[in-house]
Amino acid sequence: MKHNRLFSRMMVCGFVLFFGLGSALALPWIADSQRAAARNEPGTPAFPSAQTCYATPDNGATVFSNTNSAPVQQAVDAVTPGGTVKVAGTCEGVQTRAGMTQTVYITKNLTLQGGHTETDWSQDPNPETHTTKLDASGIGRVVVVTGTVDITLDNLTTTGGKAYSESLEGCGGGIWTNTALTLTNSTVFSNTALSGGGMCNLLANPKISSVTFSENSAVEVGGAIFNLGAGGASSPVLTNVSFLGNIAGEHGGAMSNSGFEGESSPELTNVIFSGNAAGKNGGGMYNSGSGITISSPLGIPSSNLIWLDQTIPNNDIQSSTSSPKLTNVTFCGNSAGDYGGAMFNSGDGGSSHPELNNTILWNNRDRSGTGTVSATILLTGSASTTLTHSLVEGAGDSGINWIGGDYIDGGGNIDEDPLFVEPISPTDAPTRTGNLRLQPNSPAIDAGDNELTTVTSDLDNEPRKKDGDANGTATVDMAAYEAMGSYQLSVSKTGNGGGQVTSSPAGIDCGNTCSNFFLEDSLVTLAAVQDSNSTFTGWGGVCSGTENCLVKITSAMSVTANFETNPQLTVYLS
């Protein structure tokens, strides 16, 4: 196949040129013995013992089943082009086809859909109750998609993929594609490769929506995803995607984008980069618009270096572009060993100009520390970035103390704590912990620009534009999550006695603070403590009785707490 031949050449001439000799040693937690074994791709099917796998190419008329992954490949081979292969259960193992080793190899137009049950194929898929897992068991890739085809992968968990060879085989442990692909409603979990641990897109522009990439790893670049333009374009469109706890030994803990004499400029909307890590640059994202200097590090004469069937002259700089567009994206808790805790952009000899709108970059770390501009967005060479209505740690506020230079102020930018519900420390990366939704008093609420947002819902599929500050206008928030609605809970004390009312979670201490806002649908417990000379006699309003009161916040609510003075005992002496 032409693509395989071209990319095999690229991997010999390109990976070593692009990433440097010896870079495969960058991840100390991947033992040399593991890598050596991984290069010996099996030539015969490998089927570890597993749960039962079911697949049908014709909505249940024909059902393939086995305790390995063979049914998936059988159904894919049998399905009519343009049809749907439905899968149920756990499909574990790999097979070798066209020189590549994977769970399933796809070369025709189709939809591969999980979330089914083998007892009723007519039901709509439900991945929450019927998880479908494709598991390569660390022996090869999970999914390979190639050829002039249009594929949809839906409601699948892709895991256990490994791709460590130094050629074409070294990219994309979970998913490898060089063609049109839609990935939706899926999880890409715990896959590994030299580059693009979770997914490798070579001259491909996939559409990725409602997908979580978590705990994937790469020895070199792109812990979760590696996008390579390679003389053409690789610019995926991502909507409602989470990158959690991925790691790369060199660059791009979650995502690495390289034009490489082409373009890699993904578009991201409602995306979080949380707790990812890179050994060198770009803890969350690495964008390379750098030109590539061909200097024959392998000792091969420059006239023999072939790139897409063209000889590249020695020391000729080939330009490339990597300028992603990010809208309502959140970076928090990402870490880089060198620079660009959240994002690193290289424009040496090429172009890198990311555009960030309604985006938050907070509490990321690199060698300069946490909270610096370098730890937030690092620019090298000719790289620049335009930031508009975004919260950018270390960059200052628009029109007041903005950093300036190649950090272009599009207006509406702020630099203050976004008040996440559960912020993440970059010292914990890689990690999946944390909650990057906004607290009710976050400065990011209603601080975005409606004109910059085209989607109607957020990462939680909640309405994208709400009136979060109660000023009568529905305005988009910064970040991937629109803040949940909040309502005021008010406490008043009645009676002639005294006492205190407190809340859990904190917010009311009445005493002094007798009202506060709490998130919609949250549970608030109120406790009353009487003074020494008083008795708490009971609640009123939405509470009753004398025990602690549990309130579910569904609207503005009021509670009364009644305290009465204890009777005084008077003794008369005669």
Coordinates of C-alpha atoms in Angstrom, one line a residue:
M1 CA 0.0 0.0 0.0
K2 CA 1.3 3.4 -0.9
H3 CA 0.5 5.1 2.5
N4 CA 2.4 2.3 4.3
R5 CA 5.4 2.6 2.0
L6 CA 5.6 6.4 2.3
F7 CA 5.2 6.5 6.0
S8 CA 7.7 3.7 6.5
R9 CA 10.1 6.0 4.7
M10 CA 9.1 8.9 6.9
M11 CA 9.5 6.9 10.1
V12 CA 13.1 6.1 9.2
C13 CA 14.0 9.5 7.9
G14 CA 11.5 11.5 9.9
F15 CA 11.1 10.2 13.4
V16 CA 14.8 10.2 14.1
L17 CA 15.3 13.6 12.4
F18 CA 12.3 15.1 14.1
F19 CA 12.6 13.8 17.6
G20 CA 16.3 13.1 17.8
L21 CA 18.4 10.0 18.3
G22 CA 17.9 8.1 21.6
S23 CA 14.6 9.7 22.4
A24 CA 13.0 6.3 22.8
L25 CA 14.8 6.1 26.1
A26 CA 12.9 9.0 27.5
L27 CA 10.3 7.1 29.6
P28 CA 12.1 5.3 32.4
W29 CA 9.0 3.5 33.5
I30 CA 9.0 1.5 30.3
A31 CA 11.7 -1.1 30.7
D32 CA 14.0 -1.9 27.8
S33 CA 12.9 -5.5 27.9
Q34 CA 9.3 -4.5 27.4
R35 CA 10.3 -2.5 24.3
A36 CA 12.4 -5.3 22.9
A37 CA 9.5 -7.7 23.3
A38 CA 7.1 -5.3 21.8
R39 CA 9.1 -5.0 18.6
N40 CA 8.6 -8.7 18.0
E41 CA 5.1 -8.3 16.6
P42 CA 3.4 -11.7 16.4
G43 CA 2.9 -13.2 13.0
T44 CA -0.1 -15.4 14.1
P45 CA -3.2 -14.5 16.0
A46 CA -2.8 -14.1 19.7
F47 CA -5.9 -14.7 21.8
P48 CA -5.5 -14.5 25.6
S49 CA -8.4 -15.9 27.6
A50 CA -11.1 -13.3 28.0
Q51 CA -14.8 -12.9 28.4
T52 CA -17.1 -13.6 25.4
C53 CA -17.0 -11.4 22.4
Y54 CA -20.1 -11.1 20.1
A55 CA -20.3 -9.3 16.8
T56 CA -22.9 -9.1 14.0
P57 CA -22.7 -7.6 10.5
D58 CA -26.4 -7.8 9.9
N59 CA -28.3 -6.8 13.0
G60 CA -28.3 -10.2 14.6
A61 CA -29.1 -12.5 11.6
T62 CA -25.5 -13.7 11.8
V63 CA -23.7 -13.6 15.1
F64 CA -20.0 -14.4 15.5
S65 CA -18.9 -15.3 19.1
N66 CA -15.8 -16.5 20.8
T67 CA -13.6 -15.8 23.9
N68 CA -11.2 -13.7 21.9
S69 CA -11.4 -10.8 19.4
A70 CA -11.9 -12.9 16.2
P71 CA -15.6 -12.2 16.0
V72 CA -15.0 -8.5 15.5
Q73 CA -12.7 -9.0 12.5
Q74 CA -15.1 -11.7 11.1
A75 CA -18.0 -9.3 11.2
V76 CA -16.0 -6.5 9.7
D77 CA -15.0 -8.8 6.8
A78 CA -18.6 -9.9 6.3
V79 CA -20.4 -6.6 6.5
T80 CA -21.7 -4.9 3.4
P81 CA -19.7 -1.7 2.7
G82 CA -21.5 1.2 4.4
G83 CA -23.2 -1.2 6.9
T84 CA -22.9 -1.4 10.7
V85 CA -21.1 -4.0 12.7
K86 CA -22.6 -4.2 16.2
V87 CA -20.4 -5.5 19.0
A88 CA -21.1 -6.7 22.6
G89 CA -18.9 -7.9 25.4
T90 CA -15.2 -8.0 25.8
C91 CA -13.1 -8.7 22.7
E92 CA -9.6 -9.4 23.7
G93 CA -6.6 -10.3 21.5
V94 CA -4.9 -9.4 18.2
Q95 CA -4.4 -10.7 14.6
T96 CA -1.9 -9.9 11.9
R97 CA -3.0 -8.5 8.6
A98 CA -1.2 -6.5 5.9
G99 CA 1.9 -6.6 8.1
M100 CA 0.2 -4.9 11.0
T101 CA -0.9 -6.5 14.3
Q102 CA -4.2 -5.3 15.9
T103 CA -7.5 -6.3 17.3
V104 CA -9.4 -5.2 14.2
Y105 CA -8.2 -4.0 10.8
I106 CA -10.7 -1.9 8.7
T107 CA -10.4 -1.0 5.0
K108 CA -14.1 -0.5 4.0
N109 CA -16.8 2.1 4.8
L110 CA -18.6 1.0 7.9
T111 CA -19.7 1.9 11.4
L112 CA -18.2 -0.2 14.3
Q113 CA -20.6 0.2 17.2
G114 CA -20.5 -1.0 20.8
G115 CA -22.9 -0.6 23.7
H116 CA -25.0 -3.6 22.7
T117 CA -26.2 -6.8 24.4
E118 CA -26.1 -10.1 22.6
T119 CA -29.6 -10.9 23.7
D120 CA -31.3 -8.1 21.7
W121 CA -29.4 -6.4 18.8
S122 CA -32.3 -4.2 17.9
Q123 CA -31.9 -2.0 21.1
D124 CA -30.2 1.4 20.9
P125 CA -26.6 1.2 22.1
N126 CA -26.1 1.9 25.8
P127 CA -22.4 2.0 26.8
E128 CA -23.2 2.7 30.4
T129 CA -25.1 -0.6 30.9
H130 CA -23.4 -2.6 28.1
T131 CA -19.7 -1.6 28.0
T132 CA -18.0 -2.9 24.9
K133 CA -14.3 -3.3 25.2
L134 CA -11.7 -3.9 22.5
D135 CA -8.5 -5.0 24.2
A136 CA -5.2 -5.7 22.5
S137 CA -3.7 -7.0 25.7
G138 CA -0.4 -5.2 25.1
I139 CA 0.4 -7.3 22.1
G140 CA -0.4 -4.9 19.2
R141 CA -2.7 -2.1 18.3
V142 CA -6.4 -2.1 18.9
V143 CA -7.8 -0.5 15.8
V144 CA -6.2 0.2 12.4
V145 CA -8.2 2.1 9.8
T146 CA -6.6 2.6 6.3
G147 CA -7.5 3.2 2.7
T148 CA -9.9 5.6 1.0
V149 CA -12.7 4.9 3.4
D150 CA -15.0 6.6 5.8
I151 CA -15.3 4.9 9.2
T152 CA -17.3 5.6 12.4
L153 CA -16.2 4.1 15.7
D154 CA -19.0 4.5 18.3
N155 CA -19.6 3.5 21.9
L156 CA -16.3 1.6 22.3
T157 CA -13.7 1.3 25.0
T158 CA -10.3 1.0 23.3
T159 CA -7.6 -0.3 25.6
G160 CA -4.4 -2.4 25.9
G161 CA -2.9 -1.3 22.7
K162 CA 0.9 -1.2 22.2
A163 CA 3.0 0.0 19.2
Y164 CA 6.7 0.3 19.8
S165 CA 8.4 -0.5 16.5
E166 CA 10.7 2.2 15.1
S167 CA 8.9 2.3 11.7
L168 CA 5.3 2.8 10.8
E169 CA 4.3 0.4 13.6
G170 CA 5.6 2.8 16.3
C171 CA 2.6 5.2 16.2
G172 CA -0.8 4.9 17.7
G173 CA -1.2 2.1 20.3
G174 CA -5.0 2.5 20.6
I175 CA -6.1 3.7 17.1
W176 CA -4.1 4.3 14.0
T177 CA -5.6 6.0 10.9
N178 CA -4.5 7.7 7.7
T179 CA -8.0 8.3 6.4
A180 CA -11.4 9.8 7.3
L181 CA -12.6 8.7 10.7
T182 CA -15.3 9.6 13.2
L183 CA -14.7 8.6 16.8
T184 CA -17.6 9.3 19.2
N185 CA -19.1 8.3 22.6
S186 CA -16.0 6.3 23.4
T187 CA -13.1 5.9 25.8
V188 CA -9.5 5.5 24.8
F189 CA -7.8 4.1 27.9
S190 CA -4.3 2.8 28.9
N191 CA -2.7 2.4 25.5
T192 CA 1.0 3.0 24.7
A193 CA 3.3 3.6 21.7
L194 CA 6.5 5.4 20.8
S195 CA 4.2 8.3 19.7
G196 CA 0.5 8.8 19.9
G197 CA -0.1 6.4 22.7
G198 CA -3.9 6.6 22.4
M199 CA -4.3 7.6 18.7
C200 CA -2.1 8.4 15.7
N201 CA -3.5 10.5 12.8
L202 CA -1.2 10.5 9.8
L203 CA -2.4 12.8 7.1
A204 CA -5.9 12.3 8.6
N205 CA -8.5 14.8 9.9
P206 CA -10.8 12.8 12.2
K207 CA -13.8 14.1 13.9
I208 CA -13.7 13.3 17.6
S209 CA -16.7 14.0 19.9
S210 CA -17.7 12.9 23.4
V211 CA -14.5 10.9 24.0
T212 CA -12.3 10.5 27.0
F213 CA -8.6 9.9 26.5
S214 CA -7.1 8.7 29.9
E215 CA -3.9 7.2 31.1
N216 CA -2.4 6.7 27.7
S217 CA 1.4 7.0 27.3
A218 CA 4.0 7.6 24.6
V219 CA 7.8 7.2 24.8
E220 CA 8.3 10.2 22.6
V221 CA 5.4 12.6 21.8
G222 CA 1.6 12.7 22.1
G223 CA 0.7 10.7 25.2
A224 CA -2.9 10.5 24.0
I225 CA -2.9 11.8 20.4
F226 CA -0.2 12.5 17.8
N227 CA -1.3 14.4 14.6
L228 CA 1.2 14.5 11.7
G229 CA 0.6 16.7 8.7
A230 CA 3.5 15.2 6.8
G231 CA 3.3 17.3 3.6
G232 CA -0.5 17.4 3.8
A233 CA -2.8 18.0 6.7
S234 CA -3.7 16.4 10.0
S235 CA -6.1 18.8 11.7
P236 CA -8.7 16.9 13.8
V237 CA -11.9 18.5 15.0
L238 CA -12.5 17.7 18.7
T239 CA -15.8 18.5 20.6
N240 CA -16.6 17.5 24.1
V241 CA -13.3 15.7 24.8
S242 CA -11.4 15.0 28.0
F243 CA -7.7 14.4 28.3
L244 CA -7.0 13.0 31.8
G245 CA -3.7 11.7 33.2
N246 CA -1.9 11.0 29.9
I247 CA 1.9 11.2 29.7
A248 CA 4.7 11.5 27.1
G249 CA 8.4 11.1 27.6
E250 CA 9.3 14.1 25.4
H251 CA 6.6 16.5 24.2
G252 CA 2.8 16.8 24.4
G253 CA 1.6 15.0 27.4
A254 CA -1.9 14.8 26.0
M255 CA -1.6 16.0 22.4
S256 CA 1.3 16.7 19.9
N257 CA 0.6 18.4 16.6
S258 CA 3.3 18.5 13.9
G259 CA 2.9 20.1 10.5
F260 CA 6.2 18.5 9.2
E261 CA 6.2 20.2 5.8
G262 CA 2.4 20.4 6.1
E263 CA -0.2 21.5 8.6
S264 CA -1.5 20.2 11.9
S265 CA -4.0 22.8 13.3
P266 CA -6.8 21.0 15.2
E267 CA -10.0 22.8 16.3
L268 CA -11.0 22.1 19.9
T269 CA -14.3 23.1 21.6
N270 CA -15.4 22.1 25.1
V271 CA -12.2 20.2 25.9
I272 CA -10.3 19.7 29.1
F273 CA -6.6 19.0 29.6
S274 CA -6.3 17.8 33.2
G275 CA -3.4 16.2 35.0
N276 CA -1.3 15.4 31.9
A277 CA 2.5 15.4 31.9
A278 CA 5.4 15.6 29.5
G279 CA 9.1 14.8 30.2
K280 CA 10.2 17.8 28.2
N281 CA 7.8 20.4 26.6
G282 CA 4.1 20.9 26.5
G283 CA 2.5 19.1 29.5
G284 CA -0.9 19.5 27.9
M285 CA -0.3 20.3 24.2
Y286 CA 2.7 20.6 22.0
N287 CA 2.4 22.5 18.7
S288 CA 5.3 22.3 16.2
G289 CA 5.3 24.7 13.3
S290 CA 9.1 24.4 13.2
G291 CA 10.9 23.8 9.9
I292 CA 12.8 20.6 9.7
T293 CA 16.5 20.8 9.0
I294 CA 17.7 17.7 7.1
S295 CA 21.2 17.0 8.2
S296 CA 21.5 13.2 7.8
P297 CA 22.0 12.2 11.4
L298 CA 21.9 8.5 10.3
G299 CA 24.9 9.0 8.1
I300 CA 22.8 8.6 4.9
P301 CA 23.7 10.9 2.0
S302 CA 21.1 13.7 1.7
S303 CA 20.3 12.7 -1.8
N304 CA 19.0 9.4 -0.5
L305 CA 16.6 11.0 2.0
I306 CA 13.1 10.5 0.5
W307 CA 10.0 12.4 1.7
L308 CA 6.8 11.6 -0.1
D309 CA 8.7 10.5 -3.1
Q310 CA 10.8 13.7 -3.2
T311 CA 14.5 14.0 -2.4
I312 CA 15.1 16.6 0.3
P313 CA 18.3 18.6 -0.2
N314 CA 20.7 18.5 2.8
N315 CA 20.2 21.4 5.3
D316 CA 17.1 22.6 3.4
I317 CA 14.5 23.9 5.9
Q318 CA 11.0 22.6 5.2
S319 CA 8.3 24.9 6.6
S320 CA 5.2 23.7 8.5
T321 CA 2.3 25.1 10.4
S322 CA 0.6 24.2 13.6
S323 CA -1.9 26.8 14.7
P324 CA -4.8 25.2 16.7
K325 CA -8.0 27.0 17.5
L326 CA -9.3 26.5 21.0
T327 CA -12.7 27.6 22.2
N328 CA -14.0 26.9 25.7
V329 CA -11.0 24.8 26.7
T330 CA -9.7 24.2 30.2
F331 CA -6.0 23.5 31.1
C332 CA -5.3 22.7 34.7
G333 CA -2.8 20.6 36.6
N334 CA -0.6 19.8 33.6
S335 CA 3.2 19.5 34.0
A336 CA 6.2 19.7 31.7
G337 CA 9.8 18.8 32.7
D338 CA 11.2 21.7 30.7
Y339 CA 8.8 24.4 29.3
G340 CA 5.1 25.0 28.6
G341 CA 3.2 23.3 31.4
A342 CA -0.1 23.8 29.6
M343 CA 1.1 24.5 26.0
F344 CA 4.3 24.7 24.1
N345 CA 4.5 26.4 20.6
S346 CA 7.5 26.2 18.3
G347 CA 7.7 28.4 15.3
D348 CA 11.3 28.0 14.4
G349 CA 11.4 28.1 10.6
G350 CA 7.7 27.7 10.3
S351 CA 4.4 29.0 11.8
S352 CA 2.7 28.4 15.1
H353 CA -0.1 30.8 16.1
P354 CA -2.7 29.2 18.3
E355 CA -6.0 31.1 18.9
L356 CA -7.6 30.8 22.3
N357 CA -11.1 32.0 23.0
N358 CA -13.1 31.6 26.2
T359 CA -10.4 29.4 27.6
I360 CA -8.8 28.9 31.0
L361 CA -5.2 28.1 31.6
W362 CA -4.5 27.8 35.4
N363 CA -2.2 26.0 37.8
N364 CA 0.1 24.4 35.3
R365 CA 3.8 23.8 35.9
D366 CA 7.1 23.7 34.1
R367 CA 10.8 24.2 35.3
S368 CA 10.1 27.9 35.9
G369 CA 7.5 26.9 38.6
T370 CA 3.7 27.2 38.7
G371 CA 1.8 30.2 37.7
T372 CA 4.4 31.8 35.4
V373 CA 3.7 32.6 31.7
S374 CA 6.2 29.9 30.7
A375 CA 4.3 27.4 32.7
T376 CA 1.1 28.5 31.0
I377 CA 2.0 29.1 27.3
L378 CA 5.6 29.0 26.0
L379 CA 6.4 30.5 22.6
T380 CA 9.6 29.9 20.7
G381 CA 11.0 31.2 17.4
S382 CA 8.3 33.1 15.4
A383 CA 5.5 31.6 17.4
S384 CA 2.7 33.9 18.7
T385 CA -0.7 33.5 20.1
T386 CA -3.9 35.5 20.3
L387 CA -6.0 35.2 23.5
T388 CA -9.5 36.6 23.7
H389 CA -11.9 36.5 26.7
S390 CA -9.6 33.9 28.4
L391 CA -8.3 33.4 31.9
V392 CA -4.5 33.1 31.5
E393 CA -2.4 32.7 34.6
G394 CA 0.7 35.0 34.6
A395 CA -0.4 37.1 31.5
G396 CA -2.2 39.9 33.4
D397 CA -5.5 41.6 32.5
S398 CA -6.5 43.1 29.2
G399 CA -5.7 46.7 28.9
I400 CA -4.2 46.9 32.4
N401 CA -1.1 44.9 33.0
W402 CA -1.1 42.6 29.9
I403 CA 2.2 40.8 29.2
G404 CA 2.2 42.0 25.5
G405 CA 4.8 40.9 23.0
D406 CA 3.9 37.8 21.0
Y407 CA 1.0 37.2 23.5
I408 CA -1.6 39.2 21.5
D409 CA -4.4 40.6 23.6
G410 CA -7.8 40.1 21.9
G411 CA -9.6 41.7 24.8
G412 CA -11.6 40.5 27.8
N413 CA -8.7 38.5 29.3
I414 CA -8.3 38.2 33.1
D415 CA -5.7 36.7 35.4
E416 CA -7.2 35.4 38.7
D417 CA -8.2 32.2 40.3
P418 CA -11.0 30.6 38.4
L419 CA -12.2 28.8 41.6
F420 CA -12.6 25.3 40.3
V421 CA -14.7 23.0 42.4
E422 CA -11.7 20.7 42.9
P423 CA -8.5 22.1 41.4
I424 CA -5.7 19.8 40.4
S425 CA -2.1 20.2 41.5
P426 CA 0.4 19.8 38.7
T427 CA 2.7 18.0 41.1
D428 CA 0.3 15.1 41.0
A429 CA 0.4 14.7 37.2
P430 CA -0.3 12.3 35.7
T431 CA -3.6 12.1 37.5
R432 CA -7.3 11.7 36.7
T433 CA -8.4 13.4 39.9
G434 CA -10.1 16.8 40.3
N435 CA -13.2 18.6 39.2
L436 CA -12.8 21.5 36.9
R437 CA -16.3 22.8 37.0
L438 CA -16.7 26.4 38.3
Q439 CA -17.8 27.4 41.7
P440 CA -20.8 29.9 41.9
N441 CA -18.5 32.9 42.6
S442 CA -15.9 32.1 39.8
P443 CA -14.7 35.2 37.9
A444 CA -15.0 33.1 34.7
I445 CA -18.8 33.0 34.9
D446 CA -20.4 35.1 32.2
A447 CA -16.9 36.3 31.2
G448 CA -16.7 34.8 27.8
D449 CA -17.8 36.2 24.4
N450 CA -21.0 34.8 22.9
E451 CA -19.8 35.6 19.4
L452 CA -16.8 33.2 19.8
T453 CA -18.9 30.2 20.7
T454 CA -20.9 28.3 18.1
V455 CA -22.0 25.3 20.1
T456 CA -25.2 25.2 22.2
S457 CA -24.1 22.9 25.0
D458 CA -21.0 22.4 27.2
L459 CA -18.9 19.4 28.1
D460 CA -21.7 18.2 30.4
N461 CA -24.3 18.7 27.6
E462 CA -25.8 21.5 29.6
P463 CA -26.9 24.7 27.9
R464 CA -23.7 26.6 26.8
K465 CA -25.1 30.1 27.6
K466 CA -26.6 30.9 31.0
D467 CA -27.3 34.0 33.0
G468 CA -24.7 33.0 35.7
D469 CA -24.4 36.5 37.2
A470 CA -28.1 37.2 37.3
N471 CA -27.8 40.4 35.2
G472 CA -30.6 39.4 32.8
T473 CA -28.3 38.4 29.9
A474 CA -27.3 34.8 29.1
T475 CA -23.5 34.9 28.5
V476 CA -21.1 32.1 27.9
D477 CA -18.6 31.2 30.6
M478 CA -14.9 30.7 30.1
A479 CA -13.8 27.0 30.2
A480 CA -15.2 23.7 29.0
Y481 CA -18.0 23.6 31.6
E482 CA -20.7 26.2 31.9
A483 CA -21.2 26.9 35.6
M484 CA -24.2 25.1 37.1
G485 CA -27.0 27.3 38.2
S486 CA -26.8 28.6 41.8
Y487 CA -29.5 29.8 44.2
Q488 CA -29.5 31.7 47.4
L489 CA -30.2 29.9 50.7
S490 CA -31.2 32.3 53.5
V491 CA -31.4 31.6 57.2
S492 CA -33.1 33.8 59.7
K493 CA -33.2 33.4 63.5
T494 CA -36.4 33.9 65.4
G495 CA -37.4 33.8 69.1
N496 CA -35.9 35.6 72.1
G497 CA -33.0 33.2 72.6
G498 CA -29.6 32.9 70.9
G499 CA -27.6 30.4 68.8
Q500 CA -25.7 29.7 65.6
V501 CA -26.6 28.1 62.3
T502 CA -23.9 26.6 60.1
S503 CA -23.8 24.8 56.8
S504 CA -22.0 21.9 55.2
P505 CA -20.6 22.6 52.7
A506 CA -19.4 25.9 54.2
G507 CA -21.1 29.1 53.2
I508 CA -23.5 29.9 56.1
D509 CA -22.3 30.8 59.6
C510 CA -25.2 32.7 61.1
G511 CA -24.0 34.5 63.3
N512 CA -22.6 36.8 60.7
T513 CA -23.2 35.2 57.4
C514 CA -26.8 34.2 57.1
S515 CA -27.2 33.7 53.4
N516 CA -25.1 32.4 50.5
F517 CA -25.3 30.8 47.0
F518 CA -25.1 27.1 46.5
L519 CA -25.0 25.0 43.3
E520 CA -28.3 23.8 41.8
D521 CA -29.2 20.3 43.0
S522 CA -26.5 20.3 45.6
L523 CA -27.3 19.1 49.1
V524 CA -26.7 21.5 52.0
T525 CA -26.9 20.4 55.7
L526 CA -27.9 23.0 58.2
A527 CA -27.0 22.5 61.9
A528 CA -28.2 24.6 64.8
V529 CA -26.3 25.1 68.0
Q530 CA -28.0 26.9 70.9
D531 CA -26.4 29.3 73.3
S532 CA -25.9 28.2 76.9
N533 CA -28.9 30.1 78.1
S534 CA -31.2 29.1 75.2
T535 CA -32.9 26.2 73.6
F536 CA -33.3 25.4 69.9
T537 CA -36.9 24.7 69.5
G538 CA -37.1 23.9 65.7
W539 CA -36.9 24.8 62.1
G540 CA -39.3 26.7 59.8
G541 CA -39.5 27.4 56.1
V542 CA -38.2 24.5 54.0
C543 CA -37.0 22.7 57.2
S544 CA -38.9 21.2 60.1
G545 CA -38.2 19.4 63.3
T546 CA -35.1 19.8 65.5
E547 CA -32.6 17.5 63.9
N548 CA -30.0 18.7 61.3
C549 CA -31.8 19.8 58.2
L550 CA -30.8 18.5 54.7
V551 CA -31.8 21.0 51.9
K552 CA -31.7 20.2 48.2
I553 CA -31.1 23.4 46.3
T554 CA -33.6 23.7 43.5
S555 CA -34.5 27.4 43.8
A556 CA -34.0 30.4 46.2
M557 CA -34.9 29.0 49.6
S558 CA -35.5 30.3 53.1
V559 CA -35.1 28.7 56.5
T560 CA -35.9 29.9 60.0
A561 CA -34.3 28.7 63.2
N562 CA -36.1 29.4 66.4
F563 CA -34.2 29.8 69.7
E564 CA -36.0 30.5 73.0
T565 CA -34.4 31.8 76.2
N566 CA -34.5 29.2 79.0
P567 CA -36.9 30.0 81.9
Q568 CA -35.2 31.7 84.9
L569 CA -35.7 30.0 88.2
T570 CA -36.4 32.5 90.9
V571 CA -36.1 31.6 94.6
Y572 CA -37.6 33.7 97.3
L573 CA -36.3 33.5 100.9
S574 CA -38.7 34.3 103.7

